[in-house]
Coordinates of C-alpha atoms in Angstrom, one line a residue:
X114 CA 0.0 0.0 0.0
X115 CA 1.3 3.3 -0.7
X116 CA 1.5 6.0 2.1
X117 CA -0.5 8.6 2.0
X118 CA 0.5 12.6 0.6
X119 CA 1.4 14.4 3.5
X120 CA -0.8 16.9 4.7
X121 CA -0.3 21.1 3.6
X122 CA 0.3 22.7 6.7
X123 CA -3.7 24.2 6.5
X124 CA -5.7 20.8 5.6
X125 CA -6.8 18.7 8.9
X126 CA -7.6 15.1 8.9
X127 CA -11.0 15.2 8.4
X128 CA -10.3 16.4 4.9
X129 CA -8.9 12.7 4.4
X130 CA -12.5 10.5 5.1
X131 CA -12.9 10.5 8.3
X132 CA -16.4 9.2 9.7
X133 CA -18.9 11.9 8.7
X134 CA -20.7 13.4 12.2
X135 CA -24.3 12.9 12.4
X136 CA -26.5 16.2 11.3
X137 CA -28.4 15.9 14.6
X138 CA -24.5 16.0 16.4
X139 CA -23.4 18.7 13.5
X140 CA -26.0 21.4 14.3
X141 CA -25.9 21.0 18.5
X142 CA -21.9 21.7 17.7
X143 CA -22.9 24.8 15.8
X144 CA -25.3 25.7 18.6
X145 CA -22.6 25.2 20.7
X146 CA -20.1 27.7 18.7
X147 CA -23.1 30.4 18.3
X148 CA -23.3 29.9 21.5
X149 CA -19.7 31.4 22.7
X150 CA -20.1 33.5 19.6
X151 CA -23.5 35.1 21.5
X152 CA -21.7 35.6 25.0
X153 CA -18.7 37.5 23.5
X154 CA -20.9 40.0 21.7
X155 CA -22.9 40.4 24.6
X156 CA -19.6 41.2 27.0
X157 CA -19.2 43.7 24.6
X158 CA -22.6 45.3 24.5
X159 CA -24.4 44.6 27.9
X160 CA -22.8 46.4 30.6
X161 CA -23.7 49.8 28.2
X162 CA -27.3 49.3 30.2
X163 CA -26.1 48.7 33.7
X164 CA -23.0 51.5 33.6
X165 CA -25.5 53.9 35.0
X166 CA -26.2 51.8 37.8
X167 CA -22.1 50.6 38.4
X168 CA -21.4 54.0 38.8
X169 CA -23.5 54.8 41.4
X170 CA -23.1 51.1 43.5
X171 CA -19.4 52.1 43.3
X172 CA -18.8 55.7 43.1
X173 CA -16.9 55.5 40.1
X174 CA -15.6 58.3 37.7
X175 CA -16.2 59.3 33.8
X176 CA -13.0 57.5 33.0
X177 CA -13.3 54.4 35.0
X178 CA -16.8 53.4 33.6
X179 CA -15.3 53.7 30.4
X180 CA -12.6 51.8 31.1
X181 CA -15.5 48.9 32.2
X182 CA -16.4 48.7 28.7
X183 CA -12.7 49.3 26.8
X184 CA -10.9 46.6 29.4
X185 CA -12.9 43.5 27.6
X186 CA -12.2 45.6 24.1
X187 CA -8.7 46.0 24.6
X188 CA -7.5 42.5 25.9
X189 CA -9.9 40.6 23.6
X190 CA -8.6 42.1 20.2
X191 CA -5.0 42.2 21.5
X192 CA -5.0 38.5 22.1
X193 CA -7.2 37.3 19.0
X194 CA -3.8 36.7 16.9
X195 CA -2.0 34.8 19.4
X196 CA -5.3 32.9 20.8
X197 CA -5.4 31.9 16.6
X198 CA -2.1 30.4 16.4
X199 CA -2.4 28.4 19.5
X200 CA -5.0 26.9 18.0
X201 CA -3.8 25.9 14.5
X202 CA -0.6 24.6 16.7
X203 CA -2.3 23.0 20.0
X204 CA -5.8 21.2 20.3
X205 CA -8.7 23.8 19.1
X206 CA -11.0 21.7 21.1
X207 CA -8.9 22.7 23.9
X208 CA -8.6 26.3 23.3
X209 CA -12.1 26.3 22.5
X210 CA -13.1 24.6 25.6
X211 CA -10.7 26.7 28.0
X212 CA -11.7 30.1 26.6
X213 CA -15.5 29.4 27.3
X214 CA -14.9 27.8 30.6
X215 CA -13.1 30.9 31.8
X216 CA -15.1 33.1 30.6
X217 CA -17.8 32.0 32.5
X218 CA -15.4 31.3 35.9
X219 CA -14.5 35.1 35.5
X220 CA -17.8 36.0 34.9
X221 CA -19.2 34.2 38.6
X222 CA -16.4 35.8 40.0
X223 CA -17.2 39.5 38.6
X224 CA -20.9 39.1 39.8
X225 CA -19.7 39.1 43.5
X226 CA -17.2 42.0 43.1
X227 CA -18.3 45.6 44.2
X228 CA -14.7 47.3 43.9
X229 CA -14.3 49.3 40.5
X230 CA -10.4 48.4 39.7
X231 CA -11.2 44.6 40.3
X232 CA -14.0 44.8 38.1
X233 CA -12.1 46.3 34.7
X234 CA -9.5 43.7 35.9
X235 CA -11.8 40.9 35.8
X236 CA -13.5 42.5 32.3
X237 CA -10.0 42.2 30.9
X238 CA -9.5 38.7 31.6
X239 CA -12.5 37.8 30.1
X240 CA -11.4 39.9 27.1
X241 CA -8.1 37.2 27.1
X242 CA -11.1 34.0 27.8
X243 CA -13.5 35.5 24.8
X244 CA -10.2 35.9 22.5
X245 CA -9.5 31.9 22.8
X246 CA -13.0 31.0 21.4
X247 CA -13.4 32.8 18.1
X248 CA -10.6 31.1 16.1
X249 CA -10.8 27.8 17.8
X250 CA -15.0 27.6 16.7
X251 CA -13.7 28.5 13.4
X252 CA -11.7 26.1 13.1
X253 CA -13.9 23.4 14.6
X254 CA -16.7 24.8 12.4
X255 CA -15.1 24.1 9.5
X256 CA -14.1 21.0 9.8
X257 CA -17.6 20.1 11.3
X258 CA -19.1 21.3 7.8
X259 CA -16.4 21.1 5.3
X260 CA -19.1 21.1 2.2
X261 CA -18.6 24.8 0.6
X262 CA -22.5 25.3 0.9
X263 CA -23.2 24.1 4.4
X264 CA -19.9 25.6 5.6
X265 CA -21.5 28.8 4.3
X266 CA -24.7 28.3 6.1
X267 CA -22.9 27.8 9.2
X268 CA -20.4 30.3 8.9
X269 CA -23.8 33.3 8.3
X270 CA -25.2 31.7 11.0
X271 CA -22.3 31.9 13.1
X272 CA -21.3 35.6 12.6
X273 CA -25.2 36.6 12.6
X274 CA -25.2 35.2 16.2
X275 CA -22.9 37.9 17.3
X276 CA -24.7 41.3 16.0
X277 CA -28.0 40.1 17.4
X278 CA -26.0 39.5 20.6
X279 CA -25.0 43.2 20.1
X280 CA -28.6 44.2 20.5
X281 CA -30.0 41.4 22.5
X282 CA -26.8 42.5 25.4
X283 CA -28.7 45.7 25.8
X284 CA -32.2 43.8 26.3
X285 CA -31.0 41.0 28.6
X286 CA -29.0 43.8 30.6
X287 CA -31.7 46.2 30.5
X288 CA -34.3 43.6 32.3
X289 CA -31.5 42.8 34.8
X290 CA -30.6 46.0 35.3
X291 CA -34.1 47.1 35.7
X292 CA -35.7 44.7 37.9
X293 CA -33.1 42.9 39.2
X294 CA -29.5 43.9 39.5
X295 CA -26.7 44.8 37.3
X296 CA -25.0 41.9 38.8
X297 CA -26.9 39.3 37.1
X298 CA -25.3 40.8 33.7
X299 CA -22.5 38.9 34.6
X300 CA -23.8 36.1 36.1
X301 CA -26.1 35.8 33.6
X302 CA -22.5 34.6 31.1
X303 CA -21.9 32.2 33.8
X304 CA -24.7 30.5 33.8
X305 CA -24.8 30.1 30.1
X306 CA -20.8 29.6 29.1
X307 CA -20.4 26.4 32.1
X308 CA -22.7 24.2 30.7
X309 CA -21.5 25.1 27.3
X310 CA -18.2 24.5 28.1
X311 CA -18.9 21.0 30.2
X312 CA -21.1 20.1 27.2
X313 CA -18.2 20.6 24.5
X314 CA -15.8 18.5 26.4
X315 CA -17.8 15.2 25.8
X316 CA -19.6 16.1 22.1
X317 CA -17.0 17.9 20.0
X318 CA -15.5 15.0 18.5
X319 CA -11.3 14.3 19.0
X320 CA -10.4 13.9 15.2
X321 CA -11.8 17.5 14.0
X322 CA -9.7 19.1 16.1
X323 CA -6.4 17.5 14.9
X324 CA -4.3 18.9 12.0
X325 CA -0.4 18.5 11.0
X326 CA 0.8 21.3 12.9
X327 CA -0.8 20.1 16.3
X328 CA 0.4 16.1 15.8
X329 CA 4.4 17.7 16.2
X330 CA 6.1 17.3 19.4
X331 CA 5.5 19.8 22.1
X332 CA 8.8 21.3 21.6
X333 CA 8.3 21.9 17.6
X334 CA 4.8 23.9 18.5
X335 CA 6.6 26.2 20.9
X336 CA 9.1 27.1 18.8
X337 CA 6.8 27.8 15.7
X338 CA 4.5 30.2 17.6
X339 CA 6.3 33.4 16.9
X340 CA 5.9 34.9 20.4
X341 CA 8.7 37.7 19.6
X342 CA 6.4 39.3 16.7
X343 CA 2.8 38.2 18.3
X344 CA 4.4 40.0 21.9
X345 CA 5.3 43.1 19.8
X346 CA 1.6 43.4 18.1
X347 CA -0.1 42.8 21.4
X348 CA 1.7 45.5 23.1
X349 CA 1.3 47.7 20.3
X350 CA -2.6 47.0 20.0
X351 CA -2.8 48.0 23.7
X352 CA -1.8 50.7 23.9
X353 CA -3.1 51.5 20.6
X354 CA -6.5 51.2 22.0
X355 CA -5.4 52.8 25.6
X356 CA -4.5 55.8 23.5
X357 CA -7.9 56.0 21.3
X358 CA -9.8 55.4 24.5
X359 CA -8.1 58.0 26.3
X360 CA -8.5 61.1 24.2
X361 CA -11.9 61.4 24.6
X362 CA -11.0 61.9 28.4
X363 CA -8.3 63.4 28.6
X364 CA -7.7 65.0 25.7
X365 CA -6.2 64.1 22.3
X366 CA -3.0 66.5 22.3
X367 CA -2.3 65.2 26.2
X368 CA 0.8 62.9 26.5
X369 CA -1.0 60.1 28.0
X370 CA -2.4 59.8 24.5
X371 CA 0.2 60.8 22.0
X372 CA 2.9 58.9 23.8
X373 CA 1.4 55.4 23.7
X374 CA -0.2 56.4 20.5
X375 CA 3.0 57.2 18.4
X376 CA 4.7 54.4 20.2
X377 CA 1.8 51.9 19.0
X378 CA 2.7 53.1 15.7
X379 CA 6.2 52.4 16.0
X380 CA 5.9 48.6 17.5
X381 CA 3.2 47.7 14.2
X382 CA 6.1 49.2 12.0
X383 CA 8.7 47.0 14.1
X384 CA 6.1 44.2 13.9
X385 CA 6.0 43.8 10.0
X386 CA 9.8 44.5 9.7
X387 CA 10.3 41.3 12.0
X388 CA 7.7 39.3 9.9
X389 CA 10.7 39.8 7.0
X390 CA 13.5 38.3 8.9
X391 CA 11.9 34.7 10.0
X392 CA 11.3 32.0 8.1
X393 CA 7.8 32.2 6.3
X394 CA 6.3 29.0 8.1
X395 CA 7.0 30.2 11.5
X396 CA 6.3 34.0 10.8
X397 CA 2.6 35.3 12.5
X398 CA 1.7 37.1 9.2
X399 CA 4.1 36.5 6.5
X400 CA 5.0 39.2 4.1
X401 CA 3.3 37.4 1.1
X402 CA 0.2 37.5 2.8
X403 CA -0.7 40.8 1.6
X404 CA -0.4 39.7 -2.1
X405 CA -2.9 37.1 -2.1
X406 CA -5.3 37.8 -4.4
X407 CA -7.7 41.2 -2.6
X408 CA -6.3 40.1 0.5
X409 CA -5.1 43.7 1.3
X410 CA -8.3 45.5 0.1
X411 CA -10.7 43.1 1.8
X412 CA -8.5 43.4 5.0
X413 CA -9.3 47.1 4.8
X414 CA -12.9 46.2 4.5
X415 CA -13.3 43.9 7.2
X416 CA -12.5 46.4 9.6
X417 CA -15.6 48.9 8.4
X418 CA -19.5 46.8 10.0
X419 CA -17.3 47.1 13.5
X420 CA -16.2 50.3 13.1
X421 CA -19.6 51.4 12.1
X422 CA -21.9 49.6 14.2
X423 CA -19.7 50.5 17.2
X424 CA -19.8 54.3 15.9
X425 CA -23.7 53.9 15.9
X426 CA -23.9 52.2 19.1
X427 CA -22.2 54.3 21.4
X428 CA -23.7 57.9 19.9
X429 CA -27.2 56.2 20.3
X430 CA -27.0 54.4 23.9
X431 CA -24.7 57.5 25.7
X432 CA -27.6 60.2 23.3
X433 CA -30.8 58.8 24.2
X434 CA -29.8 57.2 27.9
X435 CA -28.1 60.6 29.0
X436 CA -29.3 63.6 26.9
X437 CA -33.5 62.2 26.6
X438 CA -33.5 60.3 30.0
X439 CA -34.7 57.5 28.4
X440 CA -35.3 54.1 30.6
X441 CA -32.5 50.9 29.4
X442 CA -35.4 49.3 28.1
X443 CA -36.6 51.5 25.7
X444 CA -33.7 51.9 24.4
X445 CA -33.2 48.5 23.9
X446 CA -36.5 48.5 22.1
X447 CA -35.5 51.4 19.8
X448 CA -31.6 49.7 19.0
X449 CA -33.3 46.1 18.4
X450 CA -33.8 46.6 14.5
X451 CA -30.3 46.2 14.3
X452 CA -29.7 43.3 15.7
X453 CA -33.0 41.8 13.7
X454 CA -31.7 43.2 10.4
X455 CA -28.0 42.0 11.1
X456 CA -29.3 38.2 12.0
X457 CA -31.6 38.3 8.6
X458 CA -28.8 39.0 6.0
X459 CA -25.7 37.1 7.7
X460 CA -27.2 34.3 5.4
X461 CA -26.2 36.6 2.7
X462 CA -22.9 34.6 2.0
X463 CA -24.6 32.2 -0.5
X464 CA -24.8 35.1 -2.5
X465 CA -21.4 34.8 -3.8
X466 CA -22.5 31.7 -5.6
X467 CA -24.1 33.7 -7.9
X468 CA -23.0 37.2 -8.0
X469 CA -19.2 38.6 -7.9
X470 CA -18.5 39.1 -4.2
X471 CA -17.3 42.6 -5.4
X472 CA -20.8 43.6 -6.4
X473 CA -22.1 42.4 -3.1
X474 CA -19.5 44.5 -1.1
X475 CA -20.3 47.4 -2.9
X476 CA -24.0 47.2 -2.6
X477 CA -23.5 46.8 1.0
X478 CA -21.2 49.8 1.4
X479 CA -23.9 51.7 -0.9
X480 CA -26.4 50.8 1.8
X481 CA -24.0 51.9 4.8
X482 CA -23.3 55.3 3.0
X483 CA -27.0 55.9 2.5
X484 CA -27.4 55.4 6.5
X485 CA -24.6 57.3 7.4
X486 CA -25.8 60.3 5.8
X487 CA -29.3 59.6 7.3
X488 CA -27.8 59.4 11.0
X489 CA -25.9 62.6 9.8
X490 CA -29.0 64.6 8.6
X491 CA -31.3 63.3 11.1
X492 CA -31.3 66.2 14.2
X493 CA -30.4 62.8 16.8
X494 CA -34.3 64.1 18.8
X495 CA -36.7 61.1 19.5
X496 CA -39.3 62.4 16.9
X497 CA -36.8 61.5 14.4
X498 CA -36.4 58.1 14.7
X499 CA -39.0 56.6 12.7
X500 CA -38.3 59.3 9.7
X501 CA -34.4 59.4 9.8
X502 CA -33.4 56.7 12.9
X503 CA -35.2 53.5 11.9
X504 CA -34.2 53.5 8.0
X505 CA -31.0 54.4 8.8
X506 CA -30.9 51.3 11.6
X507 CA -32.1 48.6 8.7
X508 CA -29.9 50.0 5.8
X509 CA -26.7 50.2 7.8
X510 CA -26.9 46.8 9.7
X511 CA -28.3 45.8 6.4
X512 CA -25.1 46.7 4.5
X513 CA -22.7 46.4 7.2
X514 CA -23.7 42.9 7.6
X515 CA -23.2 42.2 3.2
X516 CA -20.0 43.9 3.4
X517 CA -19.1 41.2 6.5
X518 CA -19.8 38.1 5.2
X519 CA -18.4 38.8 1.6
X520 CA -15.4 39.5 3.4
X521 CA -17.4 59.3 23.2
X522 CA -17.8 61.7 19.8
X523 CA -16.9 65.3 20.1
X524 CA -20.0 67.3 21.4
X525 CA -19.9 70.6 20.7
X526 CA -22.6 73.1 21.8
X527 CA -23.4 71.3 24.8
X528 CA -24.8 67.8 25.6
X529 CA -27.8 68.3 23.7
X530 CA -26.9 69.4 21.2
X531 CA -26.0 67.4 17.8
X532 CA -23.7 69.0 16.0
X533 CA -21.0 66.9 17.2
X534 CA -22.5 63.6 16.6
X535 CA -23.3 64.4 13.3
X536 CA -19.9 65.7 12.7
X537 CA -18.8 62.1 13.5
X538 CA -21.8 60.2 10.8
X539 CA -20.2 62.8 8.3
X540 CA -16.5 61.4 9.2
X541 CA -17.9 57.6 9.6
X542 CA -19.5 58.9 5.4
X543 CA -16.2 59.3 4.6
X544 CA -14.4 56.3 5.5
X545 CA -17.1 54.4 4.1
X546 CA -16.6 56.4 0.8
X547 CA -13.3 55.9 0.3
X548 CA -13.9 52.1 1.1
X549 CA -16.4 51.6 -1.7
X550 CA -13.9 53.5 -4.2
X551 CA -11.2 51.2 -3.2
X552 CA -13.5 47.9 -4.1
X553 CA -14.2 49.7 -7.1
X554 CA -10.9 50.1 -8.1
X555 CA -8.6 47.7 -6.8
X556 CA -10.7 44.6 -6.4
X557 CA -9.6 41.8 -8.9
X558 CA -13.1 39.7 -10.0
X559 CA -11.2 37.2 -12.2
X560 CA -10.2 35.4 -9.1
X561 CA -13.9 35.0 -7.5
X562 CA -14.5 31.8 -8.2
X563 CA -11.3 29.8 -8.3
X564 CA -10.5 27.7 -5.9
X565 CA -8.3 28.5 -2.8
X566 CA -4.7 27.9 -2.7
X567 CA -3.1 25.4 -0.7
X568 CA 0.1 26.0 1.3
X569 CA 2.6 24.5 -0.7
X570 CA 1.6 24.6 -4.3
X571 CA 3.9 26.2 -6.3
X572 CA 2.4 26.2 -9.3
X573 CA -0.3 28.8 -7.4
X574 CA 1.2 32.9 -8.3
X575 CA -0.4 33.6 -4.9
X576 CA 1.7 31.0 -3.0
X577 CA 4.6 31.7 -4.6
X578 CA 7.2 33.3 -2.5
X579 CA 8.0 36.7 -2.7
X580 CA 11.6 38.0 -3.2
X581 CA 12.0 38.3 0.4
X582 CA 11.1 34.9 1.3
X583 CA 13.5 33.3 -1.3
X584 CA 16.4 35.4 -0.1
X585 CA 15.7 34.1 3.6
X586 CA 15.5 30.5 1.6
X587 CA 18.8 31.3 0.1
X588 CA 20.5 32.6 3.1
X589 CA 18.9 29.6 5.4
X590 CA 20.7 27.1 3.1

């Protein structure tokens, strides 16, 4: 018998026959994974309803309840890199199964804390616990689907799960926070991410977790995980987002902002300068990465349903809760379009199957452009929102959410007034603009529907090394 090809350093076992999962066992895993999906979204939106009430039960200032909310923002994206590469190197089951676990310990523990610097501690180590289970339940989700159309299905379903958690957070926290008490929010992760986790341990099968680069010997994963270059880029993230989430606060031209800001900028620069002097199969991003086919405009692109849902959030919960006095539940009410819009098109993906995925972008970003100017226009008072508000809500999660799976504002004038927040739709236009000019112009359709390469192949132009990397060859041998 000849011995099987050896596996490319991105295909699992499963791609080689394994025993196919049930569908009854398939769609509990995928519960499972929108599951964890669910709870970090809602860390991320829920304690905007029950800041009110933390800052009273513990007396604390402007920039420490912001600091509640950035804490789990901070640590979470600054460990979403290295939490990836563990698990393409280590057990993904694992990873996936430790992240929810402690994210629900931390969560129990939070619940019973009344002191305000052990609370943004605790949010960001559940920042570090929500960071392990996004790659590891992509990884597993994959593999449980690895048909292009059900993987599809699954993979809309998955990233659906977390904007309706967005809007969801606020309602779950709002009827905590309302007739109960702020500190069920955190209990409430608890209660859901234990039995999750417990329940993953005995039904997510061993053999879709393994791949090629978690069979080597213990010493061989260490080595290849780049912790020099991820170290730099989590440092630099930090206080990246430490300097964003300070100017608001203290001021932009203040040195607690521009120093850790221009140093972030110096550590990414260090970061992708070091990605050139390792060998490619051990580097965190490797210099050819960015000429895979759109890779470097769809990066760009990826960044914009966060940036603008964020945007929207925060003007709309800070606007209406603090400037109109409105109760955490009615706002809830008046943000859940969103999250209902967001959940209906994240089966968009299928789409691609018929239409060019750059036509589908730039519909989306069409749709976010229309809203933005809608927020902009609209004069932010509660007699707009079913006029300016509501269409704006449905086009922009709409859009947002096409553009997704095909890839404190300044207040000037006083409090009320919203000239400010409109200066920042008009900004947030902008960006989106210059996005949909950049599809339109840089994004290659000839490669839309050709397969994806494999590591390896060298008769693939987008695996081919660059320059660099055969120099490093050259110089290695």
């Amino acid at each position: 018998m000849l011995p099987l090809p050896p596996l490319s350093p991105a295909e699992t076992l499963v791609d080689h026959g394994p025993k196919k999962l049930s569908l009854a066992r398939r769609l509990i895993l995928l519960a499972m994974f929108c599951l964890a999906q669910f709870l970090d979204s809602f860390n991320n939106s829920a304690l905007f309803s029950a800041i009110p009430r933390l800052e009273v039960s513990m007396g604390m200032t402007e920039s420490q309840s912001t600091w509640i909310i950035s804490a789990f923002q901070l640590t979470f994206a600054s460990f979403l890199l290295i939490s990836g590469r563990i698990s393409d190197v280590y057990n993904p089951k694992s990873v996936f199964i430790g992240g929810v676990s402690g994210l629900g310990v931390i969560s129990l523990c939070a619940g019973f804390v009344n002191d305000t610097i052990l609370v943004i501690v605790l949010r960001a180590l559940s920042g570090i616990a929500s960071s392990m289970t996004i790659p590891s339940a992509l990884i597993l989700l994959v593999n449980v689907f690895p048909e292009p159309l059900e993987q599809a299905r699954a993979i809309g379903l998955f990233g659906g799960c977390g904007s309706v958690a967005n809007i969801l957070g606020l309602v779950i926290s709002a009827m905590f926070v309302e007739w109960a008490s702020y500190h069920w929010v955190f209990w409430f992760v608890a209660i859901v991410a234990v039995p999750v986790a417990l329940a993953c341990v005995f039904i997510i099968p061993p053999e879709i977790s393994k791949t090629t680069d978690n069979l080597e010997p213990a010493v061989a994963k260490w080595k290849s995980l780049d912790l020099i270059a991820v170290s730099i880029l989590t440092v630099a993230l930090i206080l990246f987002i430490f300097a964003v989430t300070s100017g608001s606060t203290d001021g932009w031209p203040s040195a607690i902002v521009l120093v850790p800001l221009i140093i972030s900028i110096l550590m990414v620069i260090g970061f992708f300068y070091w990605e050139t002097l390792i060998p490619v199969d051990k580097a965190a991003i490797p210099p050819r990465t960015w000429f895979y086919h759109n890779f470097s405009i769809l990066f760009a692109v990826a960044l914009l349903p966060y940036l603008w849902w964020s945007t929207v959030f925060t003007i709309f919960t800070t606007l209406w809760q603090n400037v109109f006095e409105w109760s955490v539940i009615s706002l809830a009410v008046h943000m859940f379009p969103i999250g209902i819009m967001a959940f209906a098109m994240s089966f968009t993906g299928l789409l691609s199957r018929i239409f060019s995925p750059k036509w589908i972008i730039l519909t989306g970003l069409s749709f976010c452009m229309i809203a933005t100017v809608l927020l902009a226009l609209g004069g932010g008072e509660p007699q707009d929102y079913w006029s300016y508000i509501l269409p704006a809500f449905a086009l922009g999660s709409a859009g947002a959410m096409l553009t997704y799976t095909h890839t404190k504002p300044s207040e000037h004038g006083g409090s009320h007034e919203f000239y400010g927040r409109a200066a920042t739709f008009w900004f947030l236009f902008a960006l989106v603009s210059i996005q949909f000019i950049s599809v339109s112009i840089f994004y290659d359709r000839s490669t839309d529907h050709t397969p994806q390469p494999k590591h390896g192949n060298p008769v693939n132009p987008a695996q081919l090394s660059t320059h660099l990397d055969q120099k490093l060859s050259q110089c290695e041998q």
